[in-house]
mmCIF file of C-alpha atoms in Angstrom:
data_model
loop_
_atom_site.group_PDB
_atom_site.id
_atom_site.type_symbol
_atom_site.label_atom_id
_atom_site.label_comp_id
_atom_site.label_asym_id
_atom_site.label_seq_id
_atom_site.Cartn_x
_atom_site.Cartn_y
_atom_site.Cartn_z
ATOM 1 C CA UNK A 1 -24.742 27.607 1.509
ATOM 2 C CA UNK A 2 -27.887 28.962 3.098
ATOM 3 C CA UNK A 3 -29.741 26.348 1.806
ATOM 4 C CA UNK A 4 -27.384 23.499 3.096
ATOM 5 C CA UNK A 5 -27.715 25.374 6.978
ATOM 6 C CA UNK A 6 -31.304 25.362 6.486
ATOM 7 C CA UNK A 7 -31.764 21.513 5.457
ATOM 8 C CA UNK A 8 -28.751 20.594 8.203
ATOM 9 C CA UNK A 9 -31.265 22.058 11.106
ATOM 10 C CA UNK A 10 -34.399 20.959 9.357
ATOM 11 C CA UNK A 11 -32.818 17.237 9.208
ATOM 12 C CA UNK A 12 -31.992 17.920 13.216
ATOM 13 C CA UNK A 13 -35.442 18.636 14.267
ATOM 14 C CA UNK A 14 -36.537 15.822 12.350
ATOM 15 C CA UNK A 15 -34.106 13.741 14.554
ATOM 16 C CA UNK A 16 -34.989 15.265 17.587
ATOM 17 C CA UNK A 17 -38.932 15.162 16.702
ATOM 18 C CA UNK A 18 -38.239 11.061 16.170
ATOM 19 C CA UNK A 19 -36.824 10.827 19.242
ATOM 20 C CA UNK A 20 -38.931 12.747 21.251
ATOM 21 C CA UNK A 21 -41.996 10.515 19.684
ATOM 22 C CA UNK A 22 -39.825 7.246 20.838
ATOM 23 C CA UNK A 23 -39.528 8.340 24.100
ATOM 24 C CA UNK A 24 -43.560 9.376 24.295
ATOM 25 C CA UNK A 25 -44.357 5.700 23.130
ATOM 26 C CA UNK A 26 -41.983 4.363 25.470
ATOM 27 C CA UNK A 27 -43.613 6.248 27.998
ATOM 28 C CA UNK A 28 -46.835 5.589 26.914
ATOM 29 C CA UNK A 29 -45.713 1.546 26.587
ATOM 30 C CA UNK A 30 -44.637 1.326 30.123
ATOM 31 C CA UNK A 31 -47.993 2.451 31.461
ATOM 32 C CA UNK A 32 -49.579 1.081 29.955
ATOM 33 C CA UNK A 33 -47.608 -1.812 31.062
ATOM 34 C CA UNK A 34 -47.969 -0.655 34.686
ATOM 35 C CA UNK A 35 -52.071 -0.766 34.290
ATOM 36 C CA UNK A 36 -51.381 -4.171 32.913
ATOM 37 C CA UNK A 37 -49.869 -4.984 36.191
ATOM 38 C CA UNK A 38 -51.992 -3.824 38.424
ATOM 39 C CA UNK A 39 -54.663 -5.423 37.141
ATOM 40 C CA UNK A 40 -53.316 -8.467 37.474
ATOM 41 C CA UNK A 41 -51.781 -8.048 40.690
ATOM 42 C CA UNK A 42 -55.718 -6.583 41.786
ATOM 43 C CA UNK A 43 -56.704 -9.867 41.038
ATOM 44 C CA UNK A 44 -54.474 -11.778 43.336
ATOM 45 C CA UNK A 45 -55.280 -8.988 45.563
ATOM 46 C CA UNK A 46 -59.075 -9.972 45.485
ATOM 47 C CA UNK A 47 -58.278 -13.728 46.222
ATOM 48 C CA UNK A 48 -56.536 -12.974 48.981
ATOM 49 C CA UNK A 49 -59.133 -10.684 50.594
ATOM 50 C CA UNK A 50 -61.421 -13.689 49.350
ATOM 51 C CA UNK A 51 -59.249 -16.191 51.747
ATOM 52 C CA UNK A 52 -58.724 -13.703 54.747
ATOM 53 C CA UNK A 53 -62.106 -13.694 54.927
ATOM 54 C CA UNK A 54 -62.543 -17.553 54.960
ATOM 55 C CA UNK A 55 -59.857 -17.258 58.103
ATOM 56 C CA UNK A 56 -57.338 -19.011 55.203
ATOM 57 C CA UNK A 57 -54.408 -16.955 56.337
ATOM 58 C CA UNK A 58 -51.771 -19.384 54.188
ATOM 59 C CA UNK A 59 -53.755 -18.752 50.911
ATOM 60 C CA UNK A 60 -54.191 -14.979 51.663
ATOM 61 C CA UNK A 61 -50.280 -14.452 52.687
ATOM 62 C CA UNK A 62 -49.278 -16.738 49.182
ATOM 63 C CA UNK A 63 -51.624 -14.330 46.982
ATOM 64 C CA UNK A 64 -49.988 -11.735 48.649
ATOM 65 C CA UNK A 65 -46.503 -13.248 47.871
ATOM 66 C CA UNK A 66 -47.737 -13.566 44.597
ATOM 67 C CA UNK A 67 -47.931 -9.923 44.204
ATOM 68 C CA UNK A 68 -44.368 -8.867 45.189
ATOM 69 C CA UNK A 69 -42.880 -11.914 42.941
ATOM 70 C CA UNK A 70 -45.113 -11.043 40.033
ATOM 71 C CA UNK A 71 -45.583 -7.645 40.274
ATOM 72 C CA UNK A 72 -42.964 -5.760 41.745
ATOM 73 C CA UNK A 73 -44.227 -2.396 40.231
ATOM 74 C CA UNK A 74 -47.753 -2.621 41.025
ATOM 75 C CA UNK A 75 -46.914 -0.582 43.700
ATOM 76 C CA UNK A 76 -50.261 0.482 45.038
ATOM 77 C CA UNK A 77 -51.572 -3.066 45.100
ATOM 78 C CA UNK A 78 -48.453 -3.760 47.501
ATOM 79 C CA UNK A 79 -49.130 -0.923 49.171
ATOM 80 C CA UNK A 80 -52.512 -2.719 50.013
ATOM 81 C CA UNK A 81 -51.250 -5.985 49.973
ATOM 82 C CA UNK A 82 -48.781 -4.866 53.200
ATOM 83 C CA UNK A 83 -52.057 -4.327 55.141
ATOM 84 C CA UNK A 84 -54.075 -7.390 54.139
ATOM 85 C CA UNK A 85 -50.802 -9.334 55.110
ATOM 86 C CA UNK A 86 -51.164 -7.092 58.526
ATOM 87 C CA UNK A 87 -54.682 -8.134 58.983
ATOM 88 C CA UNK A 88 -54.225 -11.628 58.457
ATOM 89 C CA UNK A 89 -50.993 -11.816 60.442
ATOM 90 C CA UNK A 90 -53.394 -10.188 63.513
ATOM 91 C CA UNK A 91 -56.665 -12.413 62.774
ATOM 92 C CA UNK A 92 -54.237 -15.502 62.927
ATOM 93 C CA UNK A 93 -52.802 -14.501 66.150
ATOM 94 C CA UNK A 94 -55.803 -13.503 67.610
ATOM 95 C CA UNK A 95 -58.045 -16.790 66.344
ATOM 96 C CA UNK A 96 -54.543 -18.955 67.945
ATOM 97 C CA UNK A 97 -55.264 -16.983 71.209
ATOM 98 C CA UNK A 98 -58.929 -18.268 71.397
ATOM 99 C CA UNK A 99 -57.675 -21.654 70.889
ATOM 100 C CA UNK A 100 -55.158 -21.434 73.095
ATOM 101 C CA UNK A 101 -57.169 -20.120 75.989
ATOM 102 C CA UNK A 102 -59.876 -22.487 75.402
ATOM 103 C CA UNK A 103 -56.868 -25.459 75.849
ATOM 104 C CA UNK A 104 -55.797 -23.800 78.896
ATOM 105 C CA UNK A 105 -59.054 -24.444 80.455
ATOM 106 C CA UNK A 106 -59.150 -28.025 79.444
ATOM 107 C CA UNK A 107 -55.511 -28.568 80.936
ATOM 108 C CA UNK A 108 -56.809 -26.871 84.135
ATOM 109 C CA UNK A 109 -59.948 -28.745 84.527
ATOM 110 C CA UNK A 110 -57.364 -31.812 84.390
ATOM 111 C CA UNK A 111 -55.137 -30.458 86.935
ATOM 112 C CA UNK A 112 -57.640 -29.208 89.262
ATOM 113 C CA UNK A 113 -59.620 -33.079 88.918
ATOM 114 C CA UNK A 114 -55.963 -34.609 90.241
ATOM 115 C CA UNK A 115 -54.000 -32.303 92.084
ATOM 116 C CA UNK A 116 -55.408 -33.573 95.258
ATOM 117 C CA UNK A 117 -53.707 -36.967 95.217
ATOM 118 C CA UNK A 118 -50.280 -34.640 95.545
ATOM 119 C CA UNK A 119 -48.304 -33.064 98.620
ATOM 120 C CA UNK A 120 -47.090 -29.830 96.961
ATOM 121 C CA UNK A 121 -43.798 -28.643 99.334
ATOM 122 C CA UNK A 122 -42.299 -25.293 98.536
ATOM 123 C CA UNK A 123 -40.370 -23.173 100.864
ATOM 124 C CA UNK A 124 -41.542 -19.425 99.411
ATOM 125 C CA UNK A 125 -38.678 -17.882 101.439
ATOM 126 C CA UNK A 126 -36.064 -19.433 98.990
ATOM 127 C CA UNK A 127 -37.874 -21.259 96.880
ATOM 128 C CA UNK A 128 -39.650 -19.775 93.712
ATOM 129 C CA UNK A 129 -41.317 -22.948 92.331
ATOM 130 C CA UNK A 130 -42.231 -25.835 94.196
ATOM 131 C CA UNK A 131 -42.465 -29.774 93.559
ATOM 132 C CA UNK A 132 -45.242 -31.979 93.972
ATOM 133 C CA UNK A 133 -44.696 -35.425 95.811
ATOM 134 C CA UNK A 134 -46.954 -38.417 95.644
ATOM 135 C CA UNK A 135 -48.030 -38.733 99.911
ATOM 136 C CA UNK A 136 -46.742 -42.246 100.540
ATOM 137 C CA UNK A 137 -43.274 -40.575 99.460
ATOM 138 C CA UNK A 138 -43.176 -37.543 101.365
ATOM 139 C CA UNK A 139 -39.779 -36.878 103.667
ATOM 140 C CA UNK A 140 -41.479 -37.280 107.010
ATOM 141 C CA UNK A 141 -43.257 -40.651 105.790
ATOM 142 C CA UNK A 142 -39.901 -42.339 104.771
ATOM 143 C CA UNK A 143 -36.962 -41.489 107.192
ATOM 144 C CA UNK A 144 -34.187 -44.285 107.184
ATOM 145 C CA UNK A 145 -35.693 -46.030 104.301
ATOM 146 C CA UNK A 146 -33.879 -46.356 100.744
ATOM 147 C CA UNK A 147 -35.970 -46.029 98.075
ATOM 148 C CA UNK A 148 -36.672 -44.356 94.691
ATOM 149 C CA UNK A 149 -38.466 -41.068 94.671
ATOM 150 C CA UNK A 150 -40.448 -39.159 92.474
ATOM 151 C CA UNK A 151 -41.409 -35.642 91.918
ATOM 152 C CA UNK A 152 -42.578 -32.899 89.873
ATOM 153 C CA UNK A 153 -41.965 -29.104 89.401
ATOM 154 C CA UNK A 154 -45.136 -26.803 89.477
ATOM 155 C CA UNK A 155 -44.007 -26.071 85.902
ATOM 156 C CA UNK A 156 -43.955 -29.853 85.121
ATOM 157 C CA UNK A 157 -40.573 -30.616 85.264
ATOM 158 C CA UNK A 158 -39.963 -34.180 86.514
ATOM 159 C CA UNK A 159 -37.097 -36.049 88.215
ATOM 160 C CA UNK A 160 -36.190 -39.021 90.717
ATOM 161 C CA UNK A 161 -33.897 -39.197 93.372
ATOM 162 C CA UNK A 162 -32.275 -42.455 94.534
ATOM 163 C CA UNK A 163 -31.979 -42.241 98.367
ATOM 164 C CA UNK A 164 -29.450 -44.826 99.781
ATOM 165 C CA UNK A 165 -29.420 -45.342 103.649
ATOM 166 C CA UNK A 166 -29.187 -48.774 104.496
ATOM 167 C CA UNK A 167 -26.626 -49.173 106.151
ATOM 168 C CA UNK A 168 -22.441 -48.077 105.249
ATOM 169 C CA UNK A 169 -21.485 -45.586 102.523
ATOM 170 C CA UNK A 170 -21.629 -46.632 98.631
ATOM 171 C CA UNK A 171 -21.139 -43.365 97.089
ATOM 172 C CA UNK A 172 -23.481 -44.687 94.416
ATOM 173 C CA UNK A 173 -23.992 -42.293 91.062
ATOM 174 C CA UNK A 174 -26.537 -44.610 89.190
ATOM 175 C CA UNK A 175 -29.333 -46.534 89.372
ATOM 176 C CA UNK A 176 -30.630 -49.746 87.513
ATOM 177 C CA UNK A 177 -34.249 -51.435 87.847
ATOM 178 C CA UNK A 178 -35.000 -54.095 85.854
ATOM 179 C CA UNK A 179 -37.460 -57.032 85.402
ATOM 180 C CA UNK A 180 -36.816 -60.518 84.283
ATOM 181 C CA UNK A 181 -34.089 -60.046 81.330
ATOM 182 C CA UNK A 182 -35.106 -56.226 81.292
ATOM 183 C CA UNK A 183 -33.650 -53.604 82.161
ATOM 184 C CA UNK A 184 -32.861 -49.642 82.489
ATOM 185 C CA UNK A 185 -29.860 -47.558 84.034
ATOM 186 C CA UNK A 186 -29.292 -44.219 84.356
ATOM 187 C CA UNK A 187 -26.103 -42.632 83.456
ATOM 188 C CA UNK A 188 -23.527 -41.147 86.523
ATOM 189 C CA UNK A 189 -25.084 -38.312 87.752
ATOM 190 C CA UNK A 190 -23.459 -35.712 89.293
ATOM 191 C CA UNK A 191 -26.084 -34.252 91.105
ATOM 192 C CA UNK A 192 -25.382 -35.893 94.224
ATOM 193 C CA UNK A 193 -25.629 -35.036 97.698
ATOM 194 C CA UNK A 194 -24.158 -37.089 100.961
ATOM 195 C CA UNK A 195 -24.709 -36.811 104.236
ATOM 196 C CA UNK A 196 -24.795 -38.109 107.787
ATOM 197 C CA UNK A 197 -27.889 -38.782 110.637
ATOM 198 C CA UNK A 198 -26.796 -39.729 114.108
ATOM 199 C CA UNK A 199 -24.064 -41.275 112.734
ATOM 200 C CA UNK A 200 -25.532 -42.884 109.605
ATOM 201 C CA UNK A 201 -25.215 -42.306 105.994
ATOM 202 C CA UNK A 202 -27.514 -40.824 103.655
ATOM 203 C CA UNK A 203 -26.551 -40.662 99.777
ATOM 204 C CA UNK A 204 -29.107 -38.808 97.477
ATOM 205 C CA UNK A 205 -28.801 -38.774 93.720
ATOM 206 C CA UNK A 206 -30.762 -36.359 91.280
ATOM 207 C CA UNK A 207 -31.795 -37.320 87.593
ATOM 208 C CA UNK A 208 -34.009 -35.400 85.736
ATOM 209 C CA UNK A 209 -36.454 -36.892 82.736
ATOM 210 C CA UNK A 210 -34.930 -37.058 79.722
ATOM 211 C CA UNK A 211 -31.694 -37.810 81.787
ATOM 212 C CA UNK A 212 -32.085 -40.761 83.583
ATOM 213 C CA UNK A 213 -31.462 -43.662 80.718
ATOM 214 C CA UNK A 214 -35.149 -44.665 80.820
ATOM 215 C CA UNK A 215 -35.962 -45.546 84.110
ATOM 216 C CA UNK A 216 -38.994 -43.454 84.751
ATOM 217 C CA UNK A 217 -40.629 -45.312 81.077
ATOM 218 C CA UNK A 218 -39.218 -48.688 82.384
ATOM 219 C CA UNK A 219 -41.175 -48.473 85.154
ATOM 220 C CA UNK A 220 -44.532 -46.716 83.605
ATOM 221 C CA UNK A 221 -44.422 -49.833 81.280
ATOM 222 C CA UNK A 222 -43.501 -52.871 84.035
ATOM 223 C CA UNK A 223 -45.425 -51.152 86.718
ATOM 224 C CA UNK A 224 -47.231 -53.890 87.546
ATOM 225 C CA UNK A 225 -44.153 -56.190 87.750
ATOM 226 C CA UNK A 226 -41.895 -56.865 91.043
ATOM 227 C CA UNK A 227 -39.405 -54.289 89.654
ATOM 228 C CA UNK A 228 -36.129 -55.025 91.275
ATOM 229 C CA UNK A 229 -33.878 -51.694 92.004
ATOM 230 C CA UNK A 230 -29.920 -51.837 92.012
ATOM 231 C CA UNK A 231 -27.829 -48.776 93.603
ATOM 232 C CA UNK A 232 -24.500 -48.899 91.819
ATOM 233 C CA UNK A 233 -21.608 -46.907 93.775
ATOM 234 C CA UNK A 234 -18.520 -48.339 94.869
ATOM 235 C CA UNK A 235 -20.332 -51.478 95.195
ATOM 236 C CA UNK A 236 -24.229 -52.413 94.603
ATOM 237 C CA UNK A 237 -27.478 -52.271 96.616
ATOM 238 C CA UNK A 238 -30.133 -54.759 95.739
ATOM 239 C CA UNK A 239 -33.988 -54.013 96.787
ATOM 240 C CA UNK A 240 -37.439 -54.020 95.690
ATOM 241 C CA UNK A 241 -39.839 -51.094 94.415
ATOM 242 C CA UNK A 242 -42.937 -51.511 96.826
ATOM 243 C CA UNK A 243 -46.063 -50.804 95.012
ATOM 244 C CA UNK A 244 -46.359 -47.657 96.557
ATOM 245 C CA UNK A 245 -43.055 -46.343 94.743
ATOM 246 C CA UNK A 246 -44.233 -47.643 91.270
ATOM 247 C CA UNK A 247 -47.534 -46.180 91.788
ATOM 248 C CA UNK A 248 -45.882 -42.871 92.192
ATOM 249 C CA UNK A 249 -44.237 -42.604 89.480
ATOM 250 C CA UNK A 250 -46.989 -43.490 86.957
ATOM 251 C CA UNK A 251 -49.375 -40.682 88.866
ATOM 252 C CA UNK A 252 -46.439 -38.065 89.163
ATOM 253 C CA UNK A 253 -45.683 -38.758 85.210
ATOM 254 C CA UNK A 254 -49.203 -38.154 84.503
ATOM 255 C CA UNK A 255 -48.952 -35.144 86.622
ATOM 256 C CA UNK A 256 -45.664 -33.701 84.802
ATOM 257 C CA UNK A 257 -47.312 -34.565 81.051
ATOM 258 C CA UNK A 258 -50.387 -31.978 82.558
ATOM 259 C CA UNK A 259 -48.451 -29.312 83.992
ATOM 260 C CA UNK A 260 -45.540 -29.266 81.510
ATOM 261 C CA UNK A 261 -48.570 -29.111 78.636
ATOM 262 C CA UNK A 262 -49.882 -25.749 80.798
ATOM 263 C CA UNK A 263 -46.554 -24.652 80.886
ATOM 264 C CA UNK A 264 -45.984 -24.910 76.932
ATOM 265 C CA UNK A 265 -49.550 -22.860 76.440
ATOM 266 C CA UNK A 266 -48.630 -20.617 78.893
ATOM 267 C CA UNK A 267 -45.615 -19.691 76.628
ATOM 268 C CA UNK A 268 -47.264 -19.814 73.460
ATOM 269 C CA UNK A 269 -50.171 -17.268 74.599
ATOM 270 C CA UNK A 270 -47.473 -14.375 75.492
ATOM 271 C CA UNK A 271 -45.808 -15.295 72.284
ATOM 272 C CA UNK A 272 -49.097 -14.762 70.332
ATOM 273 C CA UNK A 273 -49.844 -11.389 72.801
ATOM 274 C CA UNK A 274 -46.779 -10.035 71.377
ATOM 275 C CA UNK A 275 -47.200 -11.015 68.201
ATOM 276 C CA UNK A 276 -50.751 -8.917 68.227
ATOM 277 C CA UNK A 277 -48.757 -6.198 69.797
ATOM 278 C CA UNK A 278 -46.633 -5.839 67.536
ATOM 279 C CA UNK A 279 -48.937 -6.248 64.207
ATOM 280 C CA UNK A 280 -51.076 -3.645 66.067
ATOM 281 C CA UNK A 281 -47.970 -1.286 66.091
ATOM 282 C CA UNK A 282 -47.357 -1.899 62.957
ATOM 283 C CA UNK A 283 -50.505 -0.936 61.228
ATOM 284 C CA UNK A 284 -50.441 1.889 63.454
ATOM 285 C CA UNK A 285 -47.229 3.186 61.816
ATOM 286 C CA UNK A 286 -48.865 2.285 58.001
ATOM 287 C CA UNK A 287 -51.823 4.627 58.494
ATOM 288 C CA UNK A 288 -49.411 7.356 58.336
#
């Protein structure tokens, strides 16, 4: 009996000795494993520092990528992967900056080479932005006459106005100019404003770029031409664009294309400011 205890607990520790030396080379498996992995993953690790410091942020951020796919237990190499990603996310924003300040200069040399040709009219006790008019179209130049007008936003933002007062009331919505068997109309707008002058009518229609079925491009392209310009209301106008109303339109568009472009960099420089910002705040936050 006593020697049947003593070869039942011998035959335990034998057990628990074999599974004590499984768990020891599991152990001892997994990291070695681990080492495995973060070798590997410090190579990835290398090429990335390798392409932040060619300014190839895409390559650096995929080796990165890489890492956390791969490797997901190589944790200090994502540990340091985190803040190369934070580093090239910053250097990116910062090198976009440069190049966006440096096209901000170039749009501004353009503006400041034309703006001169324009009659800027803004009201600052209601009005926030202005528009820019081409002179022979000014208000004071062209009372009574009917006519199409151009202008453009400070922030590049263009639109014509159809302004009927010829004579009677046409409620018109639309207008049409065309050339030979060409042709381009602008939708109804509602944007439409009537009024009265010692006794006679004045009808003015609003359509902005984008929204005015083509006629702005129809005239860029035909400017040249004897455009012919139809008000359609409750019944049509027929006249001609003078010279001086073509030529106003191609110099405002080219106007609109320069501010609008300053307007877009504008934008993209306080997105990239934040951006910095907040990668800045970031890596702030990692050093602890």
């Amino acid at each position: 009996m006593i020697v049947d205890k003593l070869y039942f607990c011998n035959n335990n520790k034998v057990k628990v000795m074999k599974k004590l030396g499984i768990i020891l080379l599991l152990a001892t498996g997994l990291n070695a494993c681990g080492n495995v992995d973060e070798q590997k993953a410090a190579e990835h690790l290398k090429q990335a520092e390798k392409a932040l410091s060619a300014q190839q942020f895409s390559e650096a951020k995929l080796q990165v990528d890489s890492i956390r796919v791969l490797y997901p237990k190589a944790f200090e190499s994502r540990k340091k992967g985190i803040r190369l990603l934070q580093q090239a996310d910053l250097q990116e924003q910062q090198k976009s900056l440069v190049y966006l300040d440096s096209m901000r200069m170039v749009k501004q040399a353009q503006f400041d080479s034309i703006k001169g040709r324009f009659v800027l009219e803004k009201d600052t006790a209601y009005q926030e932005t202005g528009n820019y008019f081409y002179p022979a179209q000014t208000v004071e130049r062209n009372i009574g006459r009917t006519f199409l007008r151009a202008q453009v936003s400070e922030r590049g933002e263009m639109s014509i106005t159809s302004i009927y007062c010829a004579g009677g009331s046409i409620h018109h919505t639309a207008v049409k100019v065309s050339d030979g068997d060409e042709s381009a109309e602008t939708p109804p707008s509602d944007d439409r404003y009537e009024t009265t002058d010692l006794g006679r009518p004045i009808e003015k229609v609003d359509y902005k770029l984008g929204a005015d079925g083509g006629v702005v491009a129809f005239v860029l392209q035909h400017a040249d031409k004897n455009i012919r310009l139809q008000f359609n209301g409750d019944r049509t106008y027929r006249t001609v664009m003078p010279v001086s109303d073509r030529k106003a339109i191609v110099e405002l568009s080219r106007l609109a294309r320069i501010l609008s472009g300053m307007e877009e960099i504008e934008k993209a420089r306080k997105e990239a400011r934040l951006k910095i910002d907040f990668v800045k705040r970031k890596m702030e936050e990692n050093k602890d």
